[in-house]
């Protein structure tokens, strides 16, 4: 097994309240996820939430505050991520990013969502 990272990027523009990103995780077993932002939500006190759904609109992770998605401090790298344990299969996924109110900032709120997953590597 080899650990791989997959990044999904999204932006909420000034004056907007939400955005979404559709993506397909490469084949493998997803072990964790962490979210990183450019910090705009902290300077504007914006309450930001993220939800993850599969291609059947079933919530894999219900809408929760982004701090629930953040990498924890200390310990091993992989264990500091929000745990996930599912086979990616051949499914499409979506991340839905929402704010309680319109983003009152001149700068957009940028997200990077990092998924960790393992896949089988066949030696030739």
Backbone as JSON Lines, residues from 0, in Angstrom:
{"i":0,"aa":"X","n":[0.85,-1.18,0.0],"ca":[0.0,0.0,0.0],"c":[0.89,1.24,0.0]}
{"i":1,"aa":"X","n":[0.41,2.24,-0.7],"ca":[1.14,3.48,-0.81],"c":[0.2,4.62,-0.46]}
{"i":2,"aa":"X","n":[0.63,5.51,0.43],"ca":[-0.2,6.64,0.82],"c":[-0.1,7.74,-0.25]}
{"i":3,"aa":"X","n":[-1.26,8.24,-0.66],"ca":[-1.33,9.27,-1.68],"c":[-2.23,10.4,-1.17]}
{"i":4,"aa":"X","n":[-1.96,11.6,-1.62],"ca":[-2.8,12.74,-1.27],"c":[-3.56,13.2,-2.51]}
{"i":5,"aa":"X","n":[-4.8,13.62,-2.29],"ca":[-5.62,14.17,-3.36],"c":[-6.2,15.47,-2.83]}
{"i":6,"aa":"X","n":[-6.07,16.56,-3.58],"ca":[-6.5,17.87,-3.11],"c":[-7.69,18.38,-3.93]}
{"i":7,"aa":"X","n":[-8.69,18.88,-3.21],"ca":[-9.85,19.53,-3.84],"c":[-9.8,21.0,-3.42]}
{"i":8,"aa":"X","n":[-9.91,21.9,-4.39],"ca":[-9.85,23.33,-4.11],"c":[-11.21,23.97,-4.37]}
{"i":9,"aa":"X","n":[-11.53,24.99,-3.58],"ca":[-12.79,25.72,-3.76],"c":[-12.62,27.15,-3.25]}
{"i":10,"aa":"X","n":[-13.5,28.03,-3.71],"ca":[-13.45,29.45,-3.33],"c":[-14.87,29.97,-3.12]}
{"i":11,"aa":"X","n":[-15.08,30.67,-1.99],"ca":[-16.3,31.46,-1.8],"c":[-15.89,32.91,-2.04]}
{"i":12,"aa":"X","n":[-16.53,33.53,-3.02],"ca":[-16.19,34.89,-3.4],"c":[-16.88,35.9,-2.49]}
{"i":13,"aa":"X","n":[-16.32,37.11,-2.38],"ca":[-16.96,38.16,-1.58],"c":[-18.41,38.36,-2.0]}
{"i":14,"aa":"X","n":[-19.3,38.5,-1.01],"ca":[-20.72,38.71,-1.26],"c":[-21.5,37.42,-1.47]}
{"i":15,"aa":"X","n":[-20.81,36.26,-1.53],"ca":[-21.5,34.98,-1.71],"c":[-21.57,34.22,-0.4]}
{"i":16,"aa":"X","n":[-22.44,33.21,-0.35],"ca":[-22.62,32.42,0.87],"c":[-22.2,30.97,0.73]}
{"i":17,"aa":"X","n":[-21.97,30.5,-0.51],"ca":[-21.64,29.08,-0.67],"c":[-20.95,28.81,-1.98]}
{"i":18,"aa":"X","n":[-20.41,27.61,-2.07],"ca":[-19.83,27.08,-3.29],"c":[-19.76,25.57,-3.14]}
{"i":19,"aa":"X","n":[-19.51,24.89,-4.23],"ca":[-19.35,23.44,-4.15],"c":[-18.26,23.0,-5.11]}
{"i":20,"aa":"X","n":[-17.75,21.8,-4.89],"ca":[-16.74,21.23,-5.76],"c":[-17.08,19.77,-5.99]}
{"i":21,"aa":"X","n":[-17.17,19.39,-7.25],"ca":[-17.41,17.99,-7.6],"c":[-16.09,17.36,-8.02]}
{"i":22,"aa":"X","n":[-15.88,16.11,-7.62],"ca":[-14.6,15.46,-7.89],"c":[-14.76,13.95,-7.83]}
{"i":23,"aa":"X","n":[-13.77,13.25,-8.32],"ca":[-13.74,11.79,-8.26],"c":[-12.42,11.41,-7.6]}
{"i":24,"aa":"X","n":[-12.49,10.75,-6.45],"ca":[-11.27,10.29,-5.8],"c":[-10.7,9.12,-6.59]}
{"i":25,"aa":"X","n":[-9.4,9.08,-6.77],"ca":[-8.79,7.94,-7.45],"c":[-9.09,6.65,-6.69]}
{"i":26,"aa":"X","n":[-9.05,5.54,-7.38],"ca":[-9.35,4.25,-6.78],"c":[-8.43,3.99,-5.59]}
{"i":27,"aa":"X","n":[-9.02,3.59,-4.49],"ca":[-8.24,3.29,-3.29],"c":[-9.12,3.34,-2.06]}
{"i":28,"aa":"X","n":[-8.49,3.33,-0.89],"ca":[-9.18,3.34,0.38],"c":[-8.83,4.64,1.1]}
{"i":29,"aa":"X","n":[-9.83,5.49,1.32],"ca":[-9.61,6.8,1.94],"c":[-9.49,6.64,3.45]}
{"i":30,"aa":"X","n":[-8.41,7.17,4.01],"ca":[-8.16,7.03,5.45],"c":[-8.37,8.31,6.24]}
{"i":31,"aa":"X","n":[-8.27,9.47,5.6],"ca":[-8.44,10.71,6.35],"c":[-8.58,11.92,5.45]}
{"i":32,"aa":"X","n":[-8.98,13.03,6.07],"ca":[-9.17,14.27,5.35],"c":[-8.83,15.44,6.28]}
{"i":33,"aa":"X","n":[-8.31,16.51,5.7],"ca":[-8.05,17.74,6.46],"c":[-8.33,18.93,5.56]}
{"i":34,"aa":"X","n":[-8.74,20.03,6.19],"ca":[-9.06,21.23,5.42],"c":[-8.12,22.36,5.84]}
{"i":35,"aa":"X","n":[-7.74,23.14,4.85],"ca":[-6.89,24.31,5.08],"c":[-7.56,25.49,4.38]}
{"i":36,"aa":"X","n":[-7.46,26.66,4.98],"ca":[-8.03,27.87,4.38],"c":[-6.99,28.97,4.36]}
{"i":37,"aa":"X","n":[-7.33,30.07,3.69],"ca":[-6.45,31.23,3.69],"c":[-6.72,32.15,4.88]}
{"i":38,"aa":"X","n":[-7.59,31.74,5.81],"ca":[-7.82,32.47,7.06],"c":[-8.86,33.57,7.0]}
{"i":39,"aa":"X","n":[-9.47,33.79,5.85],"ca":[-10.46,34.87,5.72],"c":[-11.62,34.67,6.68]}
{"i":40,"aa":"X","n":[-12.03,33.42,6.91],"ca":[-13.16,33.16,7.8],"c":[-12.88,33.64,9.23]}
{"i":41,"aa":"X","n":[-11.63,33.68,9.62],"ca":[-11.27,34.13,10.98],"c":[-11.31,35.65,11.1]}
{"i":42,"aa":"X","n":[-10.9,36.34,10.04],"ca":[-10.89,37.8,10.11],"c":[-12.28,38.4,9.92]}
{"i":43,"aa":"X","n":[-13.22,37.63,9.4],"ca":[-14.57,38.14,9.19],"c":[-15.58,37.51,10.14]}
{"i":44,"aa":"X","n":[-15.11,36.62,10.99],"ca":[-15.97,35.88,11.91],"c":[-17.07,35.12,11.18]}
{"i":45,"aa":"X","n":[-16.79,34.69,9.97],"ca":[-17.76,33.93,9.19],"c":[-17.86,32.5,9.73]}
{"i":46,"aa":"X","n":[-19.08,32.03,9.97],"ca":[-19.3,30.66,10.42],"c":[-19.35,29.77,9.18]}
{"i":47,"aa":"X","n":[-18.27,29.03,8.94],"ca":[-18.16,28.21,7.73],"c":[-18.39,26.75,8.05]}
{"i":48,"aa":"X","n":[-19.15,26.07,7.18],"ca":[-19.43,24.64,7.33],"c":[-19.11,23.94,6.02]}
{"i":49,"aa":"X","n":[-18.81,22.64,6.14],"ca":[-18.52,21.82,4.96],"c":[-19.27,20.51,5.09]}
{"i":50,"aa":"X","n":[-19.78,20.02,3.96],"ca":[-20.48,18.75,3.9],"c":[-19.91,17.96,2.72]}
{"i":51,"aa":"X","n":[-19.83,16.64,2.88],"ca":[-19.37,15.78,1.79],"c":[-20.45,14.77,1.46]}
{"i":52,"aa":"X","n":[-20.79,14.68,0.15],"ca":[-21.82,13.74,-0.31],"c":[-21.25,12.86,-1.42]}
{"i":53,"aa":"X","n":[-21.84,11.66,-1.55],"ca":[-21.46,10.8,-2.65],"c":[-22.38,11.06,-3.85]}
{"i":54,"aa":"X","n":[-22.22,10.27,-4.9],"ca":[-22.99,10.52,-6.12],"c":[-24.46,10.17,-6.01]}
{"i":55,"aa":"X","n":[-24.88,9.59,-4.88],"ca":[-26.3,9.35,-4.61],"c":[-26.88,10.39,-3.66]}
{"i":56,"aa":"X","n":[-26.13,11.47,-3.44],"ca":[-26.5,12.55,-2.51],"c":[-26.63,12.09,-1.07]}
{"i":57,"aa":"X","n":[-25.92,11.03,-0.73],"ca":[-25.88,10.55,0.65],"c":[-24.7,11.24,1.35]}
{"i":58,"aa":"X","n":[-24.97,11.84,2.5],"ca":[-23.94,12.57,3.23],"c":[-22.95,11.59,3.86]}
{"i":59,"aa":"X","n":[-21.72,11.64,3.4],"ca":[-20.65,10.86,4.01],"c":[-20.22,11.57,5.29]}
{"i":60,"aa":"X","n":[-20.14,12.88,5.21],"ca":[-19.89,13.73,6.38],"c":[-20.96,14.8,6.35]}
{"i":61,"aa":"X","n":[-21.84,14.84,7.36],"ca":[-22.89,15.87,7.37],"c":[-22.26,17.26,7.55]}
{"i":62,"aa":"X","n":[-23.04,18.27,7.27],"ca":[-22.56,19.64,7.37],"c":[-22.12,19.96,8.79]}
{"i":63,"aa":"X","n":[-20.82,20.22,8.94],"ca":[-20.24,20.56,10.24],"c":[-19.27,21.73,10.06]}
{"i":64,"aa":"X","n":[-18.99,22.42,11.15],"ca":[-18.06,23.55,11.14],"c":[-16.71,23.09,10.61]}
{"i":65,"aa":"X","n":[-16.02,23.96,9.89],"ca":[-14.75,23.57,9.28],"c":[-13.68,23.18,10.31]}
{"i":66,"aa":"X","n":[-13.8,23.66,11.54],"ca":[-12.81,23.26,12.55],"c":[-12.85,21.75,12.79]}
{"i":67,"aa":"X","n":[-14.01,21.13,12.55],"ca":[-14.12,19.68,12.68],"c":[-13.3,18.97,11.61]}
{"i":68,"aa":"X","n":[-12.98,19.66,10.53],"ca":[-12.21,19.1,9.42],"c":[-10.72,19.4,9.52]}
{"i":69,"aa":"X","n":[-10.33,20.26,10.46],"ca":[-8.94,20.71,10.5],"c":[-8.01,19.62,11.05]}
{"i":70,"aa":"X","n":[-6.77,19.68,10.59],"ca":[-5.75,18.75,11.06],"c":[-5.42,19.09,12.51]}
{"i":71,"aa":"X","n":[-5.3,18.06,13.36],"ca":[-4.96,18.3,14.76],"c":[-3.45,18.44,14.91]}
{"i":72,"aa":"X","n":[-3.03,19.04,16.01],"ca":[-1.61,19.26,16.26],"c":[-0.99,18.06,16.95]}
{"i":73,"aa":"X","n":[0.27,17.82,16.64],"ca":[1.02,16.76,17.31],"c":[0.68,15.38,16.78]}
{"i":74,"aa":"X","n":[1.46,14.43,17.18],"ca":[1.21,13.05,16.78],"c":[1.64,12.76,15.35]}
{"i":75,"aa":"X","n":[1.29,11.58,14.9],"ca":[1.64,11.16,13.56],"c":[0.83,11.91,12.51]}
{"i":76,"aa":"X","n":[1.43,12.11,11.36],"ca":[0.8,12.89,10.28],"c":[-0.57,12.34,9.93]}
{"i":77,"aa":"X","n":[-0.67,11.07,9.57],"ca":[-1.94,10.51,9.14],"c":[-2.98,10.52,10.25]}
{"i":78,"aa":"X","n":[-2.56,10.29,11.48],"ca":[-3.5,10.26,12.6],"c":[-3.99,11.65,12.99]}
{"i":79,"aa":"X","n":[-3.34,12.7,12.47],"ca":[-3.77,14.06,12.78],"c":[-4.91,14.51,11.86]}
{"i":80,"aa":"X","n":[-5.24,13.7,10.85],"ca":[-6.33,14.01,9.93],"c":[-7.66,13.51,10.48]}
{"i":81,"aa":"X","n":[-8.76,14.11,10.04],"ca":[-10.1,13.64,10.37],"c":[-10.23,12.24,9.78]}
{"i":82,"aa":"X","n":[-10.56,11.23,10.6],"ca":[-10.6,9.86,10.08],"c":[-11.74,9.62,9.1]}
{"i":83,"aa":"X","n":[-11.42,8.93,8.04],"ca":[-12.38,8.44,7.06],"c":[-11.97,7.0,6.77]}
{"i":84,"aa":"X","n":[-12.91,6.15,6.54],"ca":[-12.59,4.76,6.23],"c":[-13.58,4.24,5.22]}
{"i":85,"aa":"X","n":[-13.34,4.51,3.95],"ca":[-14.21,3.96,2.92],"c":[-13.44,3.77,1.62]}
{"i":86,"aa":"X","n":[-13.9,2.8,0.86],"ca":[-13.35,2.52,-0.46],"c":[-13.92,3.55,-1.42]}
{"i":87,"aa":"X","n":[-13.07,4.23,-2.17],"ca":[-13.54,5.29,-3.05],"c":[-14.38,4.75,-4.2]}
{"i":88,"aa":"X","n":[-14.19,3.48,-4.56],"ca":[-14.97,2.91,-5.65],"c":[-14.81,3.71,-6.91]}
{"i":89,"aa":"X","n":[-15.82,3.74,-7.7],"ca":[-15.79,4.53,-8.93],"c":[-16.88,5.59,-8.84]}
{"i":90,"aa":"X","n":[-16.93,6.29,-7.7],"ca":[-17.99,7.24,-7.45],"c":[-17.52,8.68,-7.62]}
{"i":91,"aa":"X","n":[-18.5,9.52,-7.87],"ca":[-18.27,10.96,-7.86],"c":[-18.66,11.47,-6.48]}
{"i":92,"aa":"X","n":[-17.98,12.5,-6.03],"ca":[-18.25,13.08,-4.72],"c":[-18.41,14.58,-4.87]}
{"i":93,"aa":"X","n":[-19.01,15.2,-3.87],"ca":[-19.12,16.65,-3.84],"c":[-18.87,17.16,-2.44]}
{"i":94,"aa":"X","n":[-18.25,18.32,-2.38],"ca":[-18.06,19.06,-1.14],"c":[-18.89,20.32,-1.26]}
{"i":95,"aa":"X","n":[-19.69,20.61,-0.23],"ca":[-20.51,21.8,-0.22],"c":[-20.01,22.7,0.92]}
{"i":96,"aa":"X","n":[-19.58,23.89,0.57],"ca":[-19.04,24.86,1.52],"c":[-20.09,25.94,1.72]}
{"i":97,"aa":"X","n":[-20.46,26.23,2.97],"ca":[-21.49,27.25,3.22],"c":[-21.08,28.18,4.35]}
{"i":98,"aa":"X","n":[-21.58,29.41,4.25],"ca":[-21.43,30.41,5.31],"c":[-22.82,30.79,5.79]}
{"i":99,"aa":"X","n":[-22.94,31.16,7.06],"ca":[-24.24,31.59,7.59],"c":[-24.73,32.87,6.92]}
{"i":100,"aa":"X","n":[-23.79,33.76,6.64],"ca":[-24.11,35.05,6.02],"c":[-23.2,35.25,4.82]}
{"i":101,"aa":"X","n":[-23.51,36.26,4.02],"ca":[-22.65,36.59,2.88],"c":[-21.24,36.92,3.37]}
{"i":102,"aa":"X","n":[-20.25,36.55,2.57],"ca":[-18.87,36.84,2.92],"c":[-18.61,38.34,2.79]}
{"i":103,"aa":"X","n":[-18.41,38.98,3.93],"ca":[-18.16,40.42,3.96],"c":[-16.67,40.66,4.06]}
{"i":104,"aa":"X","n":[-16.02,40.49,2.95],"ca":[-14.58,40.64,2.87],"c":[-14.24,41.04,1.45]}
{"i":105,"aa":"X","n":[-13.15,41.74,1.28],"ca":[-12.69,42.06,-0.07],"c":[-11.94,40.88,-0.67]}
{"i":106,"aa":"X","n":[-11.5,39.97,0.2],"ca":[-10.76,38.79,-0.26],"c":[-11.67,37.57,-0.25]}
{"i":107,"aa":"X","n":[-11.5,36.66,-1.2],"ca":[-12.29,35.43,-1.2],"c":[-11.81,34.48,-0.1]}
{"i":108,"aa":"X","n":[-12.67,33.56,0.28],"ca":[-12.33,32.51,1.23],"c":[-11.94,31.29,0.42]}
{"i":109,"aa":"X","n":[-10.68,30.88,0.54],"ca":[-10.16,29.77,-0.26],"c":[-10.0,28.52,0.61]}
{"i":110,"aa":"X","n":[-10.35,27.38,0.04],"ca":[-10.26,26.09,0.72],"c":[-9.36,25.13,-0.06]}
{"i":111,"aa":"X","n":[-8.57,24.37,0.66],"ca":[-7.88,23.2,0.12],"c":[-8.28,22.05,1.03]}
{"i":112,"aa":"X","n":[-8.89,21.03,0.46],"ca":[-9.3,19.85,1.21],"c":[-8.38,18.71,0.77]}
{"i":113,"aa":"X","n":[-7.61,18.17,1.72],"ca":[-6.62,17.15,1.4],"c":[-7.13,15.79,1.88]}
{"i":114,"aa":"X","n":[-7.29,14.87,0.95],"ca":[-7.68,13.5,1.26],"c":[-6.44,12.63,1.26]}
{"i":115,"aa":"X","n":[-6.32,11.77,2.25],"ca":[-5.28,10.75,2.27],"c":[-5.92,9.44,1.88]}
{"i":116,"aa":"X","n":[-5.27,8.69,1.02],"ca":[-5.81,7.38,0.69],"c":[-4.67,6.45,0.31]}
{"i":117,"aa":"X","n":[-4.95,5.18,0.37],"ca":[-3.99,4.14,0.01],"c":[-4.5,3.41,-1.22]}
{"i":118,"aa":"X","n":[-3.57,2.98,-2.04],"ca":[-3.95,2.14,-3.17],"c":[-2.95,1.02,-3.31]}
{"i":119,"aa":"X","n":[-3.32,-0.02,-3.99],"ca":[-2.41,-1.13,-4.23],"c":[-1.53,-0.81,-5.42]}
{"i":120,"aa":"X","n":[-0.24,-0.97,-5.23],"ca":[0.71,-0.73,-6.32],"c":[1.27,-2.09,-6.71]}
{"i":121,"aa":"X","n":[1.04,-2.48,-7.94],"ca":[1.52,-3.76,-8.42],"c":[2.93,-3.6,-8.94]}
{"i":122,"aa":"X","n":[3.82,-4.47,-8.48],"ca":[5.21,-4.45,-8.96],"c":[5.28,-5.24,-10.25]}
{"i":123,"aa":"X","n":[6.04,-4.71,-11.18],"ca":[6.17,-5.39,-12.46],"c":[7.47,-6.15,-12.54]}
